[in-house]
mmCIF file of C-alpha atoms and ligand atoms in Angstrom:
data_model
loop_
_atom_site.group_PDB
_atom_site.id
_atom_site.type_symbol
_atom_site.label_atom_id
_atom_site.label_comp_id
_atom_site.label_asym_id
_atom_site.label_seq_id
_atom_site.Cartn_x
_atom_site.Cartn_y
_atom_site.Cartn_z
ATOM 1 C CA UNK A 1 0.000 0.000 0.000
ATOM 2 C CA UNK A 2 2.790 2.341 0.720
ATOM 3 C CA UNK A 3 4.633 1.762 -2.018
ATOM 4 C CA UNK A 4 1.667 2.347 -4.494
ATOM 5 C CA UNK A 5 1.047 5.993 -2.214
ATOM 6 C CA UNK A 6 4.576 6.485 -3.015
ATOM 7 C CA UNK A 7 4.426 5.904 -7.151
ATOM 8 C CA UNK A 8 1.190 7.621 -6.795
ATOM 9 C CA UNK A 9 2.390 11.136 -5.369
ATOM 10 C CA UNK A 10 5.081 10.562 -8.123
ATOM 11 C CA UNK A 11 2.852 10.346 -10.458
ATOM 12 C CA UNK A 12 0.716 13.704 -9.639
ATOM 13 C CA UNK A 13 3.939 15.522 -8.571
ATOM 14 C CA UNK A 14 5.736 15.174 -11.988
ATOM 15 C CA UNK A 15 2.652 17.174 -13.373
ATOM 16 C CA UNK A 16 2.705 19.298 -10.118
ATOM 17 C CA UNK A 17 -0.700 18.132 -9.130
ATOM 18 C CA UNK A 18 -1.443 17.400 -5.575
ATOM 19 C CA UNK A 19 -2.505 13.322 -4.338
ATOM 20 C CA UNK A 20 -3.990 14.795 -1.332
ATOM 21 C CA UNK A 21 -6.193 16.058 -3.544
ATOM 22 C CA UNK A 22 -7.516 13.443 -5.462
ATOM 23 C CA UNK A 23 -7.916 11.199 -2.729
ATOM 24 C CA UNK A 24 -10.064 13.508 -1.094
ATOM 25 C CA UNK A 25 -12.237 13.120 -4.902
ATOM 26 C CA UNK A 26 -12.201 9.493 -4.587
ATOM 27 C CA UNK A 27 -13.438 9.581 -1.087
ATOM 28 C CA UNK A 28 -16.633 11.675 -2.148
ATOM 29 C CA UNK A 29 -16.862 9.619 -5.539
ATOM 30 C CA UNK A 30 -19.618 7.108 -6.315
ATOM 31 C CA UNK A 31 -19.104 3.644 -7.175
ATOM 32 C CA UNK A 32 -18.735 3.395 -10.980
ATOM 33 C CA UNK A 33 -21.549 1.305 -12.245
ATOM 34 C CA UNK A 34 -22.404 -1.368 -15.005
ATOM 35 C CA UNK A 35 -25.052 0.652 -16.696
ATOM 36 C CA UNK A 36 -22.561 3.676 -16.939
ATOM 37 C CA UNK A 37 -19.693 2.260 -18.009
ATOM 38 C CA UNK A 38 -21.323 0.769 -21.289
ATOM 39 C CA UNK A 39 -23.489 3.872 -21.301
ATOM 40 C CA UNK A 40 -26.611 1.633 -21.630
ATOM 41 C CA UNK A 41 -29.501 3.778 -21.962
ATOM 42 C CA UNK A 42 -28.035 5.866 -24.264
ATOM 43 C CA UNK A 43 -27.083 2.756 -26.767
ATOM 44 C CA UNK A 44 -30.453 1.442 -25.953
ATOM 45 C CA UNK A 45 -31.888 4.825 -27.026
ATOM 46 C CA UNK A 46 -30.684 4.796 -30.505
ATOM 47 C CA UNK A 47 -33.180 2.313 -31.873
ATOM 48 C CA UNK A 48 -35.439 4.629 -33.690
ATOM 49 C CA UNK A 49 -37.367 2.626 -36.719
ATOM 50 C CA UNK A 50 -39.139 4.336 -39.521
ATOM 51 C CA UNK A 51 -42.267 2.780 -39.233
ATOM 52 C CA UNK A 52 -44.977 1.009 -37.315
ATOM 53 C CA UNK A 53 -43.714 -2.223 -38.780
ATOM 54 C CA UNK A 54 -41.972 -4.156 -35.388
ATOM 55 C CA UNK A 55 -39.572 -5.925 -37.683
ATOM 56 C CA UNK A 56 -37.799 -2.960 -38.591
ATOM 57 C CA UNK A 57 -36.553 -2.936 -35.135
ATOM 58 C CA UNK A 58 -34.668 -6.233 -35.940
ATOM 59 C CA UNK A 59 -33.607 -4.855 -39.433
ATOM 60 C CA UNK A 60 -32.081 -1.385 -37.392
ATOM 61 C CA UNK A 61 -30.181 -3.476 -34.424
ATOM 62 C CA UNK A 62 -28.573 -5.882 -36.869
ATOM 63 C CA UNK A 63 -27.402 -3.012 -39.190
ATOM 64 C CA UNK A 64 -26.039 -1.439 -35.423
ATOM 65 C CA UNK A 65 -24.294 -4.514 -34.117
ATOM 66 C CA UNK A 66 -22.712 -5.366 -37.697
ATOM 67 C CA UNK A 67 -21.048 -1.625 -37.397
ATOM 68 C CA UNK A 68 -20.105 -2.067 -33.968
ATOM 69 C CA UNK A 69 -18.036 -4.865 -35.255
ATOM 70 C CA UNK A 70 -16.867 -3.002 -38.017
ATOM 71 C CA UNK A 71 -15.347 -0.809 -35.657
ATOM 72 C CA UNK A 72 -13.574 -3.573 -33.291
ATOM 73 C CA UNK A 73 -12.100 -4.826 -36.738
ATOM 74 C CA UNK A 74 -10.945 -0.896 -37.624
ATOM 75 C CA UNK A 75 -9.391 -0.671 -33.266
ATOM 76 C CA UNK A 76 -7.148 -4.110 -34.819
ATOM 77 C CA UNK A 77 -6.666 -2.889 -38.148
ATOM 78 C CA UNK A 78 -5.093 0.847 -36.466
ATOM 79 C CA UNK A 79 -3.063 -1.433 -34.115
ATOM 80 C CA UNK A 80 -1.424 -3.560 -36.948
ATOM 81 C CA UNK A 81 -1.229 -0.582 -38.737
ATOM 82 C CA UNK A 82 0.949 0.966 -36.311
ATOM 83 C CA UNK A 83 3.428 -1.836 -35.874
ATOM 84 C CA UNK A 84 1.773 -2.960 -32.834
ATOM 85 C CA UNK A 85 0.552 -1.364 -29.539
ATOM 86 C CA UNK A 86 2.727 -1.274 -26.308
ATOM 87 C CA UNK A 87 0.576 -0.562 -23.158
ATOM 88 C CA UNK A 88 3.306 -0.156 -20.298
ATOM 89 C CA UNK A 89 3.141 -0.625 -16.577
ATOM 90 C CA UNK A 90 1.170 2.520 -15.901
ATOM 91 C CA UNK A 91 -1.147 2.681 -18.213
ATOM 92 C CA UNK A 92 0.764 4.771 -21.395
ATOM 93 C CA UNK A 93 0.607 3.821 -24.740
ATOM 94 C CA UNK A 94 3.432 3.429 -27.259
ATOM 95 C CA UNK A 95 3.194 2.948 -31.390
ATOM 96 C CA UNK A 96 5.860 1.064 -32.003
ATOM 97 C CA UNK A 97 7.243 1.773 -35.301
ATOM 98 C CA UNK A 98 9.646 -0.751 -36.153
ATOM 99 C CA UNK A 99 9.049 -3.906 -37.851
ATOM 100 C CA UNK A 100 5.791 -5.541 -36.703
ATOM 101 C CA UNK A 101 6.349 -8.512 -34.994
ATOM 102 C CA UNK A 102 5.134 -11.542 -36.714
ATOM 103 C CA UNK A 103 3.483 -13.160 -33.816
ATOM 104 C CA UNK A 104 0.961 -9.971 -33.015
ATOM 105 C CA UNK A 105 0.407 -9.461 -36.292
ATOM 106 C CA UNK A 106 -1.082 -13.284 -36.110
ATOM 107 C CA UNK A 107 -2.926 -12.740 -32.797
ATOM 108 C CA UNK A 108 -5.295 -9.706 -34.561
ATOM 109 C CA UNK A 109 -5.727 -11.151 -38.033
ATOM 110 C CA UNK A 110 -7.425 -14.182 -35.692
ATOM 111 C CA UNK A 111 -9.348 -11.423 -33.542
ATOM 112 C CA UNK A 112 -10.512 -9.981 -37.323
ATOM 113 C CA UNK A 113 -11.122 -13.415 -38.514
ATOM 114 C CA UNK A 114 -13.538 -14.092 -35.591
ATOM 115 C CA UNK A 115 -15.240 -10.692 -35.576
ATOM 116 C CA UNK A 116 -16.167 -11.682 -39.420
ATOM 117 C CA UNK A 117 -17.215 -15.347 -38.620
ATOM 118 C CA UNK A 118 -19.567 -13.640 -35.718
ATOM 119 C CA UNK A 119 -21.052 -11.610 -38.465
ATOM 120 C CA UNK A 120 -21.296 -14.510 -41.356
ATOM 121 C CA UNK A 121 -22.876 -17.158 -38.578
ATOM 122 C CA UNK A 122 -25.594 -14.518 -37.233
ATOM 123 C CA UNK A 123 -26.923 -13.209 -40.785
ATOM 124 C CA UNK A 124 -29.551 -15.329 -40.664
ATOM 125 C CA UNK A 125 -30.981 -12.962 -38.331
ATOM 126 C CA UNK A 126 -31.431 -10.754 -41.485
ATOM 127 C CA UNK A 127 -32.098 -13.897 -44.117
ATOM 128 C CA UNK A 128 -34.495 -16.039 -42.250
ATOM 129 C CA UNK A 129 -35.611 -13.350 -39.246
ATOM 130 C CA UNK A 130 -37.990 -10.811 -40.737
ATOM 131 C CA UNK A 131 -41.117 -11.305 -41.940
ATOM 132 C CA UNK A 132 -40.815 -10.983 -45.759
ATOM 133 C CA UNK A 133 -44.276 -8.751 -46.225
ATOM 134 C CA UNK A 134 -43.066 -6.201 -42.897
ATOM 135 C CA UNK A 135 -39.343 -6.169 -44.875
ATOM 136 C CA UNK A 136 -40.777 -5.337 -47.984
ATOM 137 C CA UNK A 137 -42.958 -2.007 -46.860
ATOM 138 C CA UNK A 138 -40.764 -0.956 -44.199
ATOM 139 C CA UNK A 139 -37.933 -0.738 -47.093
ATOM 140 C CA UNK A 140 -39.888 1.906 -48.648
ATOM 141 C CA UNK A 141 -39.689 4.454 -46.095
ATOM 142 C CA UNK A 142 -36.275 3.866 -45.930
ATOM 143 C CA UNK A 143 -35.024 5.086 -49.609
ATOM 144 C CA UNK A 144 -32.267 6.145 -50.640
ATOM 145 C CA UNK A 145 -30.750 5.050 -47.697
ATOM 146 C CA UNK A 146 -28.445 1.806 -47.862
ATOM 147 C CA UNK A 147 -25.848 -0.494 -46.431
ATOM 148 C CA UNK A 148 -23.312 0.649 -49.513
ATOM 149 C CA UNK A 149 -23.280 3.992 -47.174
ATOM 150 C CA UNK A 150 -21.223 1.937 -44.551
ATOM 151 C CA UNK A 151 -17.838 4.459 -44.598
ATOM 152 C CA UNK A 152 -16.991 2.147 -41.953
ATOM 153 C CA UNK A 153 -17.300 -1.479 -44.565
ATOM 154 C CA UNK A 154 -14.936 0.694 -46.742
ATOM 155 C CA UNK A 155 -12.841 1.598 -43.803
ATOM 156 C CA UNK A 156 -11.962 -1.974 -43.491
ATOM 157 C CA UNK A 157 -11.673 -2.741 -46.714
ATOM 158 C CA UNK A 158 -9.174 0.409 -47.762
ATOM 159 C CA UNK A 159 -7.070 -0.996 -44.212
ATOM 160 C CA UNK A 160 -6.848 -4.190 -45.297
ATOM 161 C CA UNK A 161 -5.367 -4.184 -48.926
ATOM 162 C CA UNK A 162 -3.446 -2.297 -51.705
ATOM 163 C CA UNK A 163 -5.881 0.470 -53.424
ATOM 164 C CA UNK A 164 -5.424 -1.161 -56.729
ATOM 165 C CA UNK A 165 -7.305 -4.263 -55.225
ATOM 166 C CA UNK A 166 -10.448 -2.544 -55.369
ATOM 167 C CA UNK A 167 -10.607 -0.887 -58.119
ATOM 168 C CA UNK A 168 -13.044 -1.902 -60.347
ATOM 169 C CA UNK A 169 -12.381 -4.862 -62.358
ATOM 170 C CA UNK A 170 -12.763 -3.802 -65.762
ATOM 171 C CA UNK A 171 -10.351 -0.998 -65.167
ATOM 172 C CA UNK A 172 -8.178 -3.192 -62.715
ATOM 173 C CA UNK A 173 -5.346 -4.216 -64.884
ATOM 174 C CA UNK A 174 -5.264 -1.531 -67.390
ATOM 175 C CA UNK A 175 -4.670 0.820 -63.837
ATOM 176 C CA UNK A 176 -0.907 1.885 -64.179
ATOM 177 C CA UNK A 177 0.952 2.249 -60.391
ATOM 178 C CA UNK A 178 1.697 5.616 -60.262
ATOM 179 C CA UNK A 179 -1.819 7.091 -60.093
ATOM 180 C CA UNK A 180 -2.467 9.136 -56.765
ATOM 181 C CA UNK A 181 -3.952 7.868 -53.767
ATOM 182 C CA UNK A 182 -6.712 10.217 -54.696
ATOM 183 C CA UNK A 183 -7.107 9.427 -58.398
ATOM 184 C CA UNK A 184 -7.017 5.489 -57.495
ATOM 185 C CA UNK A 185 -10.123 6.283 -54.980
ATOM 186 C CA UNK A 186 -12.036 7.890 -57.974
ATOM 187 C CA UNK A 187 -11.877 4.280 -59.675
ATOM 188 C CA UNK A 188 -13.049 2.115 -57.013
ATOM 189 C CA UNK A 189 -15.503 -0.532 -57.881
ATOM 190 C CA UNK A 190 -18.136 0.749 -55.607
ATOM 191 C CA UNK A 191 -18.106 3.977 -57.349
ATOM 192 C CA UNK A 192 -18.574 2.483 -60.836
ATOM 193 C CA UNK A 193 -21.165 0.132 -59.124
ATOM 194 C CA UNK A 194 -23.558 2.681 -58.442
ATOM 195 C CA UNK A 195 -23.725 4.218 -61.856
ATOM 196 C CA UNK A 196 -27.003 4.497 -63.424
ATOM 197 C CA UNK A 197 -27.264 2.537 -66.565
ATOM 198 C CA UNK A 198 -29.505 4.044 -68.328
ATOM 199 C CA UNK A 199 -28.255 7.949 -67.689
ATOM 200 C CA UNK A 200 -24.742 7.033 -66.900
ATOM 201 C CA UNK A 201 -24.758 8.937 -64.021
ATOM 202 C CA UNK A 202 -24.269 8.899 -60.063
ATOM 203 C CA UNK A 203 -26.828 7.176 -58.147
ATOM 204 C CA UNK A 204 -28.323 9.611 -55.398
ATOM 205 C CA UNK A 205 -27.583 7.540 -52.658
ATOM 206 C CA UNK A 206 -23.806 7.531 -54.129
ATOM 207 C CA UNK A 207 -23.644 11.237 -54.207
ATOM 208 C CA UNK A 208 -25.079 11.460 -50.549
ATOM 209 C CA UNK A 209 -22.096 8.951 -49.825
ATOM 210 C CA UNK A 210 -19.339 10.790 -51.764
ATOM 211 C CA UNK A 211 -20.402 14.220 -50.190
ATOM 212 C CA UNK A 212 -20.027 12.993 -46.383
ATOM 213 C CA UNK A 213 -17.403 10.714 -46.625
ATOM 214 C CA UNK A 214 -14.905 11.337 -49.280
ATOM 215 C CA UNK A 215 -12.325 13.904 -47.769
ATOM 216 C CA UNK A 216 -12.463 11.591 -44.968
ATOM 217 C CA UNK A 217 -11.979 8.026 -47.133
ATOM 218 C CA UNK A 218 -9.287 9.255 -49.278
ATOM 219 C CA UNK A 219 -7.208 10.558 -45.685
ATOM 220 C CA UNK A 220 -7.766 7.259 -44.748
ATOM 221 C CA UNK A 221 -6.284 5.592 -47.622
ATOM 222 C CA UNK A 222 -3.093 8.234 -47.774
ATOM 223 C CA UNK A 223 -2.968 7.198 -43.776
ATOM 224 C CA UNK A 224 -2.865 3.116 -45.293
ATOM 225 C CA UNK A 225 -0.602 3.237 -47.971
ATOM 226 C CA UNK A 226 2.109 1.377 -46.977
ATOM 227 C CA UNK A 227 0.875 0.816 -43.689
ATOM 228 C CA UNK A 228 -2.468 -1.547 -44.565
ATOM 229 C CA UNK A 229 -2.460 -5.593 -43.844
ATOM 230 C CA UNK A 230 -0.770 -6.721 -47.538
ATOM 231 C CA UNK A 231 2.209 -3.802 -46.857
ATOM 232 C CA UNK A 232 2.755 -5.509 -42.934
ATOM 233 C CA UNK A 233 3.124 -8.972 -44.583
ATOM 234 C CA UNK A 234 5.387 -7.888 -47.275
ATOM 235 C CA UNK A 235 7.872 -6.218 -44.719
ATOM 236 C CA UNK A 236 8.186 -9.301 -43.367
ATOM 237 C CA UNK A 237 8.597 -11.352 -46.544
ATOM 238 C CA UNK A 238 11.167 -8.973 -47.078
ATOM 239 C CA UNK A 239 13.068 -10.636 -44.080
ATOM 240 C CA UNK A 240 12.202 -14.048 -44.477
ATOM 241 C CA UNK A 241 9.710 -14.027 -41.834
ATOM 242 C CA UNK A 242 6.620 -14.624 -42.911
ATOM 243 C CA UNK A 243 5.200 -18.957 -42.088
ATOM 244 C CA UNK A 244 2.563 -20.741 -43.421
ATOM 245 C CA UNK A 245 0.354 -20.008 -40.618
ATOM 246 C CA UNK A 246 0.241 -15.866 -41.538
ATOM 247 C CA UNK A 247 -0.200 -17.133 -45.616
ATOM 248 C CA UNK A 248 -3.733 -19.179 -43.878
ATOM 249 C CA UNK A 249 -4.707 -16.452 -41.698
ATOM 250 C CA UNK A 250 -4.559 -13.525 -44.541
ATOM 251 C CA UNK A 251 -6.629 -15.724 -46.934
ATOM 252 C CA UNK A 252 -9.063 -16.741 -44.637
ATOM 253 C CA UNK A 253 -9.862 -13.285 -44.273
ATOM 254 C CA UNK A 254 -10.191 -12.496 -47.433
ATOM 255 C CA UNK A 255 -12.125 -15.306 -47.907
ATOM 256 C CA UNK A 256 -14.622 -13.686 -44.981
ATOM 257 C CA UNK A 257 -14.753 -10.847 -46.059
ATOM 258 C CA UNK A 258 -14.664 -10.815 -49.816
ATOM 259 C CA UNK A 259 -16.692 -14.411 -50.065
ATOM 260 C CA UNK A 260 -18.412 -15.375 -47.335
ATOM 261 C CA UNK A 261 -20.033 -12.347 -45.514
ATOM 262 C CA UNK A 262 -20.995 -10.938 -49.033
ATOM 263 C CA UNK A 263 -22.622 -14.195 -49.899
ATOM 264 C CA UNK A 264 -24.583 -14.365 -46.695
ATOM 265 C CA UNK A 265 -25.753 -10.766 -47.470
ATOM 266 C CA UNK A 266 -26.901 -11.569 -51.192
ATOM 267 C CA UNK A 267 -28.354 -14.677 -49.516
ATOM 268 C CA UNK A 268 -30.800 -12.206 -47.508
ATOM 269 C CA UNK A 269 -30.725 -10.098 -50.233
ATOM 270 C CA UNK A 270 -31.950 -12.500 -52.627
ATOM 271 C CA UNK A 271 -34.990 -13.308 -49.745
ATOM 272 C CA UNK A 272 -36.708 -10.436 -50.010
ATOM 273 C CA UNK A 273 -35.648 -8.620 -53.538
ATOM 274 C CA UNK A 274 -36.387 -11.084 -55.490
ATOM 275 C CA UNK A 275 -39.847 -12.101 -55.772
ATOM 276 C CA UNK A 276 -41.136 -16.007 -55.501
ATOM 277 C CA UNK A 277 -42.244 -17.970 -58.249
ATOM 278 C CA UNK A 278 -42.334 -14.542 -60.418
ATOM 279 C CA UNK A 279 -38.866 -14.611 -61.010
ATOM 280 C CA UNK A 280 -39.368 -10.582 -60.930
ATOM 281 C CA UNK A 281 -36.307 -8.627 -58.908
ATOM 282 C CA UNK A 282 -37.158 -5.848 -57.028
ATOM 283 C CA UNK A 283 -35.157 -2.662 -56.814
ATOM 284 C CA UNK A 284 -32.447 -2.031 -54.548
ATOM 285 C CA UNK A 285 -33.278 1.293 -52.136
ATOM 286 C CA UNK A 286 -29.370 2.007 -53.510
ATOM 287 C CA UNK A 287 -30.019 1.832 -56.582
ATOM 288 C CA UNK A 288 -27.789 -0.682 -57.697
ATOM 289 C CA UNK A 289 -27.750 -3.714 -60.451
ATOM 290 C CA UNK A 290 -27.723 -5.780 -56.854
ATOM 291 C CA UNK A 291 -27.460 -9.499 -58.069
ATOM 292 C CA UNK A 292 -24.525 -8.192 -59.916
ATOM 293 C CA UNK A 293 -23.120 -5.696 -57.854
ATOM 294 C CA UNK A 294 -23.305 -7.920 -54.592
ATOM 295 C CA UNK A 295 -21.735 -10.948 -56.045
ATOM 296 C CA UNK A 296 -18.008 -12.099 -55.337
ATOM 297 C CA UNK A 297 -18.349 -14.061 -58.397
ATOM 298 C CA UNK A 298 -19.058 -11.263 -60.724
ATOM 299 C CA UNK A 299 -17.049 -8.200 -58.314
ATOM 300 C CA UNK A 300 -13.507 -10.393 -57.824
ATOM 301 C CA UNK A 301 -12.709 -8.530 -55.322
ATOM 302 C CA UNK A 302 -9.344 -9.848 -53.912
ATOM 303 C CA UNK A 303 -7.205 -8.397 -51.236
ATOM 304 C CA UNK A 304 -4.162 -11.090 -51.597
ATOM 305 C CA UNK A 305 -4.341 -12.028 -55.496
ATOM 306 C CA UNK A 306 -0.667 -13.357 -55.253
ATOM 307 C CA UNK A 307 -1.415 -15.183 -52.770
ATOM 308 C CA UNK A 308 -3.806 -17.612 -55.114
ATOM 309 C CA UNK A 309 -2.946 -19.678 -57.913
ATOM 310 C CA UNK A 310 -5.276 -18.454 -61.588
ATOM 311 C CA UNK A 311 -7.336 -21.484 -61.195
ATOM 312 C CA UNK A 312 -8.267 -20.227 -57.555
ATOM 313 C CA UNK A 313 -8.522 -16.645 -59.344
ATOM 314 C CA UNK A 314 -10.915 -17.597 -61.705
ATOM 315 C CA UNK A 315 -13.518 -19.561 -59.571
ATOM 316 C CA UNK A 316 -13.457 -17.035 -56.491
ATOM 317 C CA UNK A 317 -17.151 -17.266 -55.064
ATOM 318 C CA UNK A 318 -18.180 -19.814 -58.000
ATOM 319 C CA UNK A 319 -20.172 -22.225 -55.935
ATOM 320 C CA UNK A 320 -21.766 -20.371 -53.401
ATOM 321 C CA UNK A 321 -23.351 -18.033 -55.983
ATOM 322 C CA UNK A 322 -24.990 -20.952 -58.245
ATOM 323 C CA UNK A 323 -26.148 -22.261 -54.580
ATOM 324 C CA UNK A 324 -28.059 -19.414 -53.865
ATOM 325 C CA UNK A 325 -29.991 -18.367 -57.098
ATOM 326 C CA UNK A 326 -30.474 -22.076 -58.473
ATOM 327 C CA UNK A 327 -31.020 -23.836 -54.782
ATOM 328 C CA UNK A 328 -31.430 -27.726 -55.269
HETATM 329 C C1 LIG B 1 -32.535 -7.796 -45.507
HETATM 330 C C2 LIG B 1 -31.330 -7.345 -45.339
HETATM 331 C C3 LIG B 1 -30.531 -6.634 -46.384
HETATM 332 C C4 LIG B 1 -30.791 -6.408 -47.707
HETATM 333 C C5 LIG B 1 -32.010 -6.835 -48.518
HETATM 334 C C6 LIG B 1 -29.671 -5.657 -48.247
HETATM 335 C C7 LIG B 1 -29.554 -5.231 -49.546
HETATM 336 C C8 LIG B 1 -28.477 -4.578 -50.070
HETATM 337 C C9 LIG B 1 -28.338 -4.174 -51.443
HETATM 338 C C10 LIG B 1 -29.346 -4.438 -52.528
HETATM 339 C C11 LIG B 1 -27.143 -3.580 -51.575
HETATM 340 C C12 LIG B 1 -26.527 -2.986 -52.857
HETATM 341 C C13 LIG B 1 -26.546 -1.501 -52.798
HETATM 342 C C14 LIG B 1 -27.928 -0.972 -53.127
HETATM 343 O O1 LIG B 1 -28.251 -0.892 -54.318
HETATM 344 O O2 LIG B 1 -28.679 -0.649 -52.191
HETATM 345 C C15 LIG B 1 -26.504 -3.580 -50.284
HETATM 346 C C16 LIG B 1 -25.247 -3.094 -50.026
HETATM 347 C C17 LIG B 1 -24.637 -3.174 -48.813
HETATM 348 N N1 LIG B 1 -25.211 -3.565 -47.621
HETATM 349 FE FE1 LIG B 1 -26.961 -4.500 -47.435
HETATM 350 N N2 LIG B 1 -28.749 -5.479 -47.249
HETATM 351 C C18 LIG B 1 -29.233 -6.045 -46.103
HETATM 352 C C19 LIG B 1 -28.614 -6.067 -44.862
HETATM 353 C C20 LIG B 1 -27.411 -5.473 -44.578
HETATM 354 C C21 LIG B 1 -26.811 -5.433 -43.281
HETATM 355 C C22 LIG B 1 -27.379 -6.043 -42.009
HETATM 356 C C23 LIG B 1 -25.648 -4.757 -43.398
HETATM 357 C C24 LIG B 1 -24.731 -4.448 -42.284
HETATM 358 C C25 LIG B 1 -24.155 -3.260 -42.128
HETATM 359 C C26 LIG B 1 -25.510 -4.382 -44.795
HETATM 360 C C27 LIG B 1 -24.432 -3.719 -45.312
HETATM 361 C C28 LIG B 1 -24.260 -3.467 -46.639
HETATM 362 C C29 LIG B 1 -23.017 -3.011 -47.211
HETATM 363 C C30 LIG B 1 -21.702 -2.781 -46.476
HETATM 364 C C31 LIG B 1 -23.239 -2.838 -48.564
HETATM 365 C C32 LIG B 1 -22.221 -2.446 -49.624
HETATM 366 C C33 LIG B 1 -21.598 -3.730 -50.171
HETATM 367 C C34 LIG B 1 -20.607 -3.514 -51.287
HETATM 368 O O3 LIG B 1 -20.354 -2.391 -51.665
HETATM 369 O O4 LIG B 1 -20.103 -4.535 -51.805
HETATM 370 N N3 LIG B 1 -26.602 -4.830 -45.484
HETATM 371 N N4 LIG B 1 -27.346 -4.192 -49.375
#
């Protein structure tokens, strides 16, 4: 007990605070509690549905927990992307900038890889729990709003790869290397995706994207160039360190995220756009060709390319697409 008095007054001298002082606060300080710490009623105040329709409550909490684990993937994808975090004895917090260490960079591709299984496993609670009729009025009031306006989805994605991997595969591998961060971000498939086909122009809801988030996206790429998941593994290659176990962990993640959440999303997608026994396809509330646009079969979108053989290349997200629009 002494000895933590004694590193304490240390502590508040060095900033020529008083301890006295701030034990006298703690002794007149409440006990912290549960429902403050996680700030519970105000998370539990943010559910505020469009309509009358009680499934829309589902349809907003799912869209609010999938973000909330968008954002414990960007917390790893910042840590990686400073070399690593050091938290030391009292509490500071270091970016470490020299090489990252192979066995961290491990640990948080496995804490990204089991954020995105969390998210793959419960999207059923979108594909098989809404009721189809409440989904498809409740959609209505919702235009132009849509998921392609997560900043934080492209957050991850930007983090997570060279810019070149997601630009849009027509323009892919005519794209020569020494185009600007900025001028790479104009060609990025998602841009291109919601183009209207008949006018050839932006989609409203891409506009209302572009004019929030841009300045914002293309600091976050500048921030990622040669600091993003494919530029950690190839400073290690560099030195011979990279194992077989980093090669598994960096495809299975872009297997989550570029196969498998996007196919349980078309799955639900696919549920309640596209209309039984009709065959008719409903519009998306984004606007775009959707059974195209969502599909890793027809996107390609690839973080790692090298990392596959052309065979591998060519049937990325083969089979699960045929599964879901011709099921047996
Ligand atoms: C019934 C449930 C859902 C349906 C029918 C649906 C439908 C769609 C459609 C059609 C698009 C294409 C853009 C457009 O034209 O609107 C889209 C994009 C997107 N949605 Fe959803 N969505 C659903 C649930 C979710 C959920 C729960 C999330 C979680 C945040 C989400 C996130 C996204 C993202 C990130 C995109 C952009 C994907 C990309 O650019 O490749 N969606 N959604």
């Amino acid at each position: 007990m002494e000895d933590k008095i004694e590193r304490l007054k240390k502590k508040y001298d060095l900033t020529g605070q008083k301890l006295d002082s701030y034990l006298e606060g703690l002794l007149l300080s409440n006990y912290l509690s549960y429902w403050e710490y996680i700030h519970l009623d105000t998370l539990l105040s943010l559910q505020t549905p469009k309509t009358d329709f009680p499934d829309e409550k589902i349809f907003v909490i799912y869209h609010q927990i999938t973000e909330l684990y968008f954002n414990l993937c960007i917390h790893e994808l910042e840590q990686i992307s400073v070399n690593g975090i050091n938290v030391t004895d009292n509490g500071r917090i270091l970016g470490n900038n020299k090489i990252i260490d192979i066995d961290y960079f491990k640990s948080r591709l496995k804490r990204l890889n089991s954020y995105f299984d969390s998210l793959i496993q419960s999207f059923d609670i979108m594909i098989e729990g809404m009721d189809h009729d409440q989904f498809t009025k409740f959609r209505m009031a919702l235009l132009p709003a849509s998921g392609f306006q997560s900043a934080q989805y492209r957050k991850i994605e930007i983090a997570s790869t060279n810019l070149i991997n997601l630009v849009d595969k027509e323009e892919r591998d005519q794209t020569v290397d020494d185009l600007s961060v900025s001028e790479l971000f104009q060609k990025l498939y998602w841009k291109k995706g919601a183009i209207d086909l008949k006018t050839n122009k932006k989609t409203y809801t891409l506009k209302q994207f572009e004019k929030k988030y841009s300045s914002d996206l293309i600091q976050w790429a500048e921030k990622f160039e040669g600091a993003n998941l494919w530029s950690k593994y190839e400073d290690l290659k560099k030195r011979n360190l990279v194992d077989q176990e980093l090669v598994k962990l960096l495809k299975a993640f872009d297997d989550k995220v570029n196969v498998s959440w996007p196919m349980s999303h078309l799955k639900s997608a696919a549920r309640y756009l596209q209309q039984k026994n009709k065959g008719k396809v409903t519009e998306a509330t984004g606007g775009t060709n959707w059974k195209k646009y969502l599909s890793p079969r027809f996107q390609k979108r690839i973080f790692y390319p090298s990392l596959y053989t052309k065979q591998e290349i060519d049937d990325w997200g083969k089979n699960y697409v045929k599964s879901i629009f011709n099921p047996k």
